[in-house]
Short mmCIF file of N, CA and C in Angstrom, two decimals:
data_model
loop_
_atom_site.label_atom_id
_atom_site.label_comp_id
_atom_site.label_asym_id
_atom_site.label_seq_id
_atom_site.Cartn_x
_atom_site.Cartn_y
_atom_site.Cartn_z
N MET A 1 35.85 -44.36 115.64
CA MET A 1 35.16 -43.30 115.30
C MET A 1 35.68 -42.76 114.05
N PRO A 2 34.88 -42.09 113.23
CA PRO A 2 34.52 -41.89 111.88
C PRO A 2 35.73 -40.65 111.68
N ARG A 3 36.42 -40.80 110.30
CA ARG A 3 37.60 -40.23 109.73
C ARG A 3 36.68 -38.91 108.62
N TYR A 4 37.11 -37.61 108.72
CA TYR A 4 36.60 -36.65 108.08
C TYR A 4 37.58 -35.60 107.38
N LEU A 5 37.23 -35.60 105.72
CA LEU A 5 38.36 -34.85 105.12
C LEU A 5 37.89 -33.79 105.05
N SER A 6 38.39 -32.49 105.13
CA SER A 6 37.68 -31.39 104.45
C SER A 6 38.46 -30.79 103.61
N LEU A 7 38.50 -30.89 102.64
CA LEU A 7 38.80 -30.16 101.36
C LEU A 7 38.47 -28.73 101.26
N VAL A 8 40.08 -27.69 101.22
CA VAL A 8 39.75 -26.44 101.87
C VAL A 8 40.04 -26.01 100.08
N LYS A 9 39.06 -25.24 99.96
CA LYS A 9 39.17 -24.53 98.51
C LYS A 9 39.15 -22.66 98.58
N VAL A 10 40.20 -22.29 97.97
CA VAL A 10 40.39 -20.86 97.93
C VAL A 10 40.44 -20.28 96.51
N ASP A 11 39.33 -19.27 96.38
CA ASP A 11 39.73 -18.70 95.03
C ASP A 11 40.89 -18.10 95.13
N GLU A 12 41.46 -18.07 94.02
CA GLU A 12 43.16 -17.64 94.18
C GLU A 12 43.22 -15.98 93.30
N SER A 13 41.73 -16.21 92.55
CA SER A 13 41.66 -14.67 92.44
C SER A 13 41.67 -13.85 93.12
N THR A 14 40.69 -14.01 94.62
CA THR A 14 40.66 -12.82 95.31
C THR A 14 42.20 -12.96 96.43
N ALA A 15 42.47 -14.33 96.33
CA ALA A 15 43.41 -14.28 97.52
C ALA A 15 44.70 -13.42 97.60
N PRO A 16 44.81 -13.12 98.77
CA PRO A 16 46.06 -11.73 98.90
C PRO A 16 47.25 -12.39 98.11
N ALA A 17 47.64 -11.56 97.66
CA ALA A 17 49.30 -11.86 96.95
C ALA A 17 50.31 -12.60 97.25
N GLU A 18 50.36 -11.68 98.33
CA GLU A 18 51.65 -12.04 99.20
C GLU A 18 51.05 -13.21 100.23
N GLY A 19 50.05 -13.42 100.59
CA GLY A 19 49.87 -14.79 100.73
C GLY A 19 49.09 -14.52 102.50
N PRO A 20 49.20 -15.88 102.95
CA PRO A 20 48.25 -15.63 104.67
C PRO A 20 48.73 -14.44 105.74
N SER A 21 48.37 -13.51 106.36
CA SER A 21 49.21 -12.68 106.68
C SER A 21 49.93 -12.86 108.26
N PRO A 22 51.14 -12.48 108.83
CA PRO A 22 51.25 -13.19 110.20
C PRO A 22 50.20 -13.23 111.19
N GLU A 23 49.40 -12.89 111.39
CA GLU A 23 48.21 -12.32 112.37
C GLU A 23 47.23 -13.70 111.91
N MET A 24 47.31 -14.04 111.19
CA MET A 24 46.45 -14.99 110.48
C MET A 24 47.22 -16.59 110.59
N MET A 25 48.60 -16.33 110.64
CA MET A 25 48.34 -17.77 110.94
C MET A 25 49.14 -17.72 112.28
N ARG A 26 49.38 -16.63 112.97
CA ARG A 26 49.04 -16.63 114.58
C ARG A 26 48.06 -17.92 114.97
N ARG A 27 46.78 -17.00 114.71
CA ARG A 27 45.17 -17.40 114.81
C ARG A 27 45.59 -19.14 114.43
N MET A 28 45.92 -19.45 113.16
CA MET A 28 45.85 -20.99 112.47
C MET A 28 46.59 -21.98 113.27
N GLY A 29 47.75 -20.90 114.17
CA GLY A 29 48.69 -21.62 114.83
C GLY A 29 47.54 -22.44 115.84
N GLU A 30 46.96 -21.07 116.76
CA GLU A 30 46.37 -21.51 117.99
C GLU A 30 45.52 -22.57 117.59
N LEU A 31 44.57 -22.24 116.68
CA LEU A 31 43.60 -23.55 116.04
C LEU A 31 43.76 -24.71 116.44
N LEU A 32 44.82 -24.79 115.48
CA LEU A 32 45.72 -26.41 114.56
C LEU A 32 46.38 -26.99 115.89
N GLU A 33 46.76 -26.31 117.17
CA GLU A 33 47.31 -26.53 118.54
C GLU A 33 46.41 -27.38 119.54
N GLU A 34 44.70 -26.46 118.95
CA GLU A 34 43.90 -26.89 119.85
C GLU A 34 43.04 -28.19 119.35
N ILE A 35 42.92 -27.94 118.31
CA ILE A 35 42.30 -29.31 117.52
C ILE A 35 43.52 -30.42 117.78
N THR A 36 44.45 -30.84 117.80
CA THR A 36 45.93 -31.35 117.82
C THR A 36 45.31 -31.46 119.19
N LYS A 37 45.47 -31.03 120.23
CA LYS A 37 45.16 -31.63 121.58
C LYS A 37 44.20 -32.27 121.80
N ALA A 38 43.04 -31.91 121.17
CA ALA A 38 41.72 -32.86 121.27
C ALA A 38 41.59 -33.43 120.51
N GLY A 39 42.67 -34.07 120.07
CA GLY A 39 43.05 -35.56 119.56
C GLY A 39 42.06 -35.86 118.25
N VAL A 40 41.64 -34.58 117.63
CA VAL A 40 41.04 -34.36 116.34
C VAL A 40 41.65 -34.20 115.02
N MET A 41 42.64 -33.65 115.35
CA MET A 41 43.45 -33.73 113.87
C MET A 41 44.31 -34.94 113.77
N LEU A 42 44.35 -35.39 112.30
CA LEU A 42 45.24 -36.20 112.10
C LEU A 42 46.33 -35.88 111.32
N ASP A 43 45.76 -35.06 110.47
CA ASP A 43 47.15 -34.84 109.41
C ASP A 43 46.26 -33.08 108.76
N THR A 44 47.13 -32.64 108.25
CA THR A 44 47.23 -31.18 107.32
C THR A 44 47.71 -30.42 107.05
N ALA A 45 47.48 -30.23 105.99
CA ALA A 45 48.90 -29.29 105.25
C ALA A 45 47.91 -28.17 104.10
N GLY A 46 48.65 -27.34 103.83
CA GLY A 46 48.25 -26.33 102.73
C GLY A 46 49.36 -27.24 101.54
N LEU A 47 48.01 -26.76 100.42
CA LEU A 47 49.37 -26.48 98.66
C LEU A 47 49.81 -25.74 98.14
N THR A 48 50.58 -25.86 97.32
CA THR A 48 51.32 -24.62 96.68
C THR A 48 50.23 -24.46 95.79
N PRO A 49 50.29 -23.08 94.78
CA PRO A 49 49.30 -22.62 94.27
C PRO A 49 49.15 -23.34 93.26
N SER A 50 48.00 -23.21 92.06
CA SER A 50 47.66 -24.16 91.02
C SER A 50 48.71 -23.85 89.76
N ALA A 51 49.00 -23.22 89.86
CA ALA A 51 50.22 -22.92 88.91
C ALA A 51 51.43 -23.81 89.10
N GLN A 52 51.89 -24.50 89.90
CA GLN A 52 52.57 -25.07 90.35
C GLN A 52 52.35 -26.64 89.95
N GLY A 53 50.91 -26.54 89.75
CA GLY A 53 50.21 -27.99 89.90
C GLY A 53 49.94 -28.60 88.48
N SER A 54 49.81 -29.99 88.08
CA SER A 54 49.07 -30.73 86.78
C SER A 54 47.86 -31.56 87.22
N ARG A 55 47.24 -30.94 86.30
CA ARG A 55 45.71 -32.24 86.54
C ARG A 55 45.45 -33.19 84.86
N VAL A 56 45.64 -34.62 85.64
CA VAL A 56 45.97 -35.66 84.70
C VAL A 56 43.83 -35.71 84.57
N HIS A 57 44.02 -36.00 83.32
CA HIS A 57 42.61 -36.43 82.94
C HIS A 57 42.11 -37.68 83.01
N TRP A 58 41.14 -38.75 82.16
CA TRP A 58 41.32 -39.82 81.62
C TRP A 58 39.91 -39.91 81.55
N GLU A 59 39.40 -39.86 79.86
CA GLU A 59 38.52 -40.08 79.11
C GLU A 59 38.59 -40.80 78.11
N GLY A 60 37.49 -41.21 77.72
CA GLY A 60 37.33 -42.21 76.09
C GLY A 60 38.61 -42.98 76.44
N GLY A 61 39.57 -43.43 76.67
CA GLY A 61 40.53 -43.95 76.90
C GLY A 61 42.16 -43.43 76.36
N SER A 62 41.52 -42.05 76.79
CA SER A 62 43.22 -41.39 76.72
C SER A 62 42.72 -41.00 77.94
N ILE A 63 44.54 -40.24 78.10
CA ILE A 63 45.01 -39.16 79.28
C ILE A 63 44.97 -38.45 78.70
N SER A 64 44.82 -37.34 79.06
CA SER A 64 45.64 -35.67 78.90
C SER A 64 45.89 -34.82 80.12
N VAL A 65 47.04 -33.95 80.31
CA VAL A 65 47.94 -33.94 81.09
C VAL A 65 47.81 -32.21 81.04
N THR A 66 46.88 -31.77 81.94
CA THR A 66 47.27 -29.96 81.91
C THR A 66 47.64 -29.50 83.08
N ASP A 67 48.70 -28.47 82.60
CA ASP A 67 49.81 -27.81 83.70
C ASP A 67 48.65 -26.28 84.06
N GLY A 68 49.07 -26.02 85.26
CA GLY A 68 48.53 -25.09 86.25
C GLY A 68 49.16 -23.53 85.41
N PRO A 69 48.59 -22.65 85.65
CA PRO A 69 47.10 -22.74 86.68
C PRO A 69 46.30 -22.70 85.74
N PHE A 70 45.24 -22.88 86.61
CA PHE A 70 44.40 -23.79 86.15
C PHE A 70 43.01 -22.10 85.61
N THR A 71 43.01 -22.04 84.62
CA THR A 71 42.05 -20.90 84.34
C THR A 71 40.75 -20.53 84.70
N GLU A 72 39.76 -21.94 84.23
CA GLU A 72 38.40 -22.48 84.15
C GLU A 72 37.85 -22.57 85.47
N SER A 73 39.02 -22.67 86.60
CA SER A 73 38.29 -23.02 87.69
C SER A 73 38.00 -21.40 88.53
N LYS A 74 37.28 -21.69 89.34
CA LYS A 74 37.84 -20.48 90.10
C LYS A 74 38.40 -20.33 91.61
N GLU A 75 37.20 -21.31 91.97
CA GLU A 75 38.10 -22.39 93.07
C GLU A 75 39.41 -23.67 92.86
N VAL A 76 40.37 -23.52 93.63
CA VAL A 76 40.74 -24.59 93.41
C VAL A 76 41.45 -25.02 95.06
N ILE A 77 41.87 -26.17 95.25
CA ILE A 77 41.89 -27.32 96.34
C ILE A 77 43.13 -26.42 97.25
N GLY A 78 43.31 -25.82 98.27
CA GLY A 78 44.62 -25.04 98.75
C GLY A 78 45.20 -26.06 100.23
N GLY A 79 44.45 -26.36 100.13
CA GLY A 79 44.70 -27.75 101.64
C GLY A 79 43.89 -28.66 101.67
N TYR A 80 44.17 -29.34 102.87
CA TYR A 80 43.62 -30.19 103.54
C TYR A 80 43.81 -30.50 105.19
N ALA A 81 42.33 -31.00 105.57
CA ALA A 81 42.66 -31.81 106.70
C ALA A 81 41.74 -33.00 106.69
N LEU A 82 42.78 -33.35 108.00
CA LEU A 82 42.28 -35.27 107.99
C LEU A 82 41.88 -35.49 109.77
N MET A 83 40.84 -35.18 109.93
CA MET A 83 40.21 -35.38 111.24
C MET A 83 39.76 -36.45 111.68
N GLN A 84 39.34 -36.86 112.61
CA GLN A 84 38.60 -38.02 113.77
C GLN A 84 37.47 -37.57 114.26
N CYS A 85 36.44 -37.64 114.29
CA CYS A 85 35.42 -37.21 114.97
C CYS A 85 34.31 -38.21 115.51
N LYS A 86 33.73 -37.35 116.26
CA LYS A 86 32.49 -38.52 116.54
C LYS A 86 31.44 -38.68 116.07
N ASP A 87 31.27 -37.72 114.89
CA ASP A 87 29.95 -37.48 113.69
C ASP A 87 30.11 -36.21 113.23
N MET A 88 29.74 -36.00 112.38
CA MET A 88 29.81 -35.18 110.90
C MET A 88 28.85 -33.77 111.60
N ALA A 89 28.53 -33.46 112.75
CA ALA A 89 28.37 -32.10 113.62
C ALA A 89 30.12 -31.78 113.49
N GLU A 90 30.46 -32.77 114.49
CA GLU A 90 31.57 -31.99 115.39
C GLU A 90 32.54 -31.43 113.98
N ALA A 91 32.39 -32.27 113.21
CA ALA A 91 33.61 -32.15 112.02
C ALA A 91 33.39 -30.82 111.82
N LEU A 92 31.67 -30.05 111.29
CA LEU A 92 31.80 -29.08 110.42
C LEU A 92 31.81 -27.85 111.57
N GLU A 93 31.57 -28.40 112.70
CA GLU A 93 31.90 -26.76 114.09
C GLU A 93 33.40 -27.11 113.88
N TRP A 94 34.52 -27.64 114.31
CA TRP A 94 35.89 -27.64 113.89
C TRP A 94 36.18 -26.93 112.66
N THR A 95 35.52 -27.12 111.02
CA THR A 95 35.77 -26.49 109.99
C THR A 95 35.32 -25.21 110.19
N LYS A 96 34.15 -24.79 110.57
CA LYS A 96 34.06 -23.32 110.64
C LYS A 96 34.50 -22.94 111.44
N ARG A 97 35.20 -23.27 112.52
CA ARG A 97 36.23 -22.51 113.40
C ARG A 97 37.16 -22.15 111.63
N PHE A 98 37.94 -23.24 111.55
CA PHE A 98 38.77 -22.58 110.75
C PHE A 98 38.70 -22.18 110.03
N VAL A 99 37.32 -21.72 108.86
CA VAL A 99 37.53 -20.68 107.84
C VAL A 99 37.39 -19.73 108.67
N LYS A 100 36.78 -19.30 110.06
CA LYS A 100 36.81 -18.07 110.22
C LYS A 100 38.38 -17.45 110.54
N VAL A 101 39.00 -18.57 110.56
CA VAL A 101 40.39 -17.98 110.89
C VAL A 101 41.01 -16.96 109.72
N HIS A 102 40.51 -17.26 108.53
CA HIS A 102 41.03 -16.18 107.60
C HIS A 102 39.86 -15.20 107.36
N GLY A 103 41.05 -13.77 107.18
CA GLY A 103 40.48 -12.65 107.16
C GLY A 103 39.02 -12.52 106.19
N GLU A 104 39.03 -11.19 106.19
CA GLU A 104 37.65 -10.96 105.02
C GLU A 104 38.43 -11.05 103.57
N GLU A 105 39.81 -10.81 103.42
CA GLU A 105 40.14 -10.28 102.48
C GLU A 105 39.94 -12.13 101.56
N TRP A 106 39.64 -13.26 102.36
CA TRP A 106 39.84 -14.44 101.72
C TRP A 106 38.59 -15.12 100.90
N THR A 107 38.27 -15.67 100.16
CA THR A 107 37.18 -16.44 100.40
C THR A 107 37.67 -17.88 99.92
N VAL A 108 37.03 -18.57 101.30
CA VAL A 108 37.60 -19.98 101.06
C VAL A 108 36.37 -20.81 101.28
N THR A 109 36.20 -21.91 101.11
CA THR A 109 34.98 -22.69 101.37
C THR A 109 35.43 -23.83 101.57
N CYS A 110 35.12 -24.68 102.24
CA CYS A 110 35.70 -26.17 102.55
C CYS A 110 34.73 -27.30 102.56
N GLU A 111 35.06 -28.42 101.82
CA GLU A 111 34.10 -29.49 101.33
C GLU A 111 34.67 -30.53 102.56
N VAL A 112 33.72 -30.56 103.08
CA VAL A 112 34.32 -31.76 104.67
C VAL A 112 32.58 -33.14 103.75
N ARG A 113 33.69 -33.96 104.30
CA ARG A 113 33.25 -35.44 103.43
C ARG A 113 33.74 -36.95 104.52
N GLU A 114 33.12 -37.60 104.87
CA GLU A 114 33.06 -39.25 105.97
C GLU A 114 34.14 -39.42 104.58
N ILE A 115 35.56 -40.47 105.21
CA ILE A 115 35.87 -41.18 104.87
C ILE A 115 35.47 -42.49 104.49
N ALA A 116 34.90 -43.50 103.51
CA ALA A 116 34.81 -44.94 103.53
C ALA A 116 35.55 -45.57 103.99
N GLU A 117 34.72 -46.01 105.13
CA GLU A 117 36.11 -47.16 105.89
C GLU A 117 35.48 -48.56 105.56
N GLY A 118 36.28 -49.63 104.81
CA GLY A 118 36.42 -50.93 104.55
C GLY A 118 36.18 -51.31 103.20
#
């Protein structure tokens, strides 16, 4: 079965400063338990805020490193999910359920892409 990577993009400017609420974490835990029991979830994790990250850029034969936060970016990658699904439609259904777990105060976009094998 194909594997899919869902990159979770978060608008840090509108995300709650205190982070996810206990209620959201409860809902997220329930969904992650369900998707794991279904044999779909291979790995998932959230990432620290962009202020704690760095970007390495290669262009024209030279490397530059920029420390976060990345003010030029509205959305940053806040986490990922690695899933094994029968097809893209199934991967999208699980991803839709994931974004619905977030409250209305969150702006979340997931980019779902099949992993090129071999």
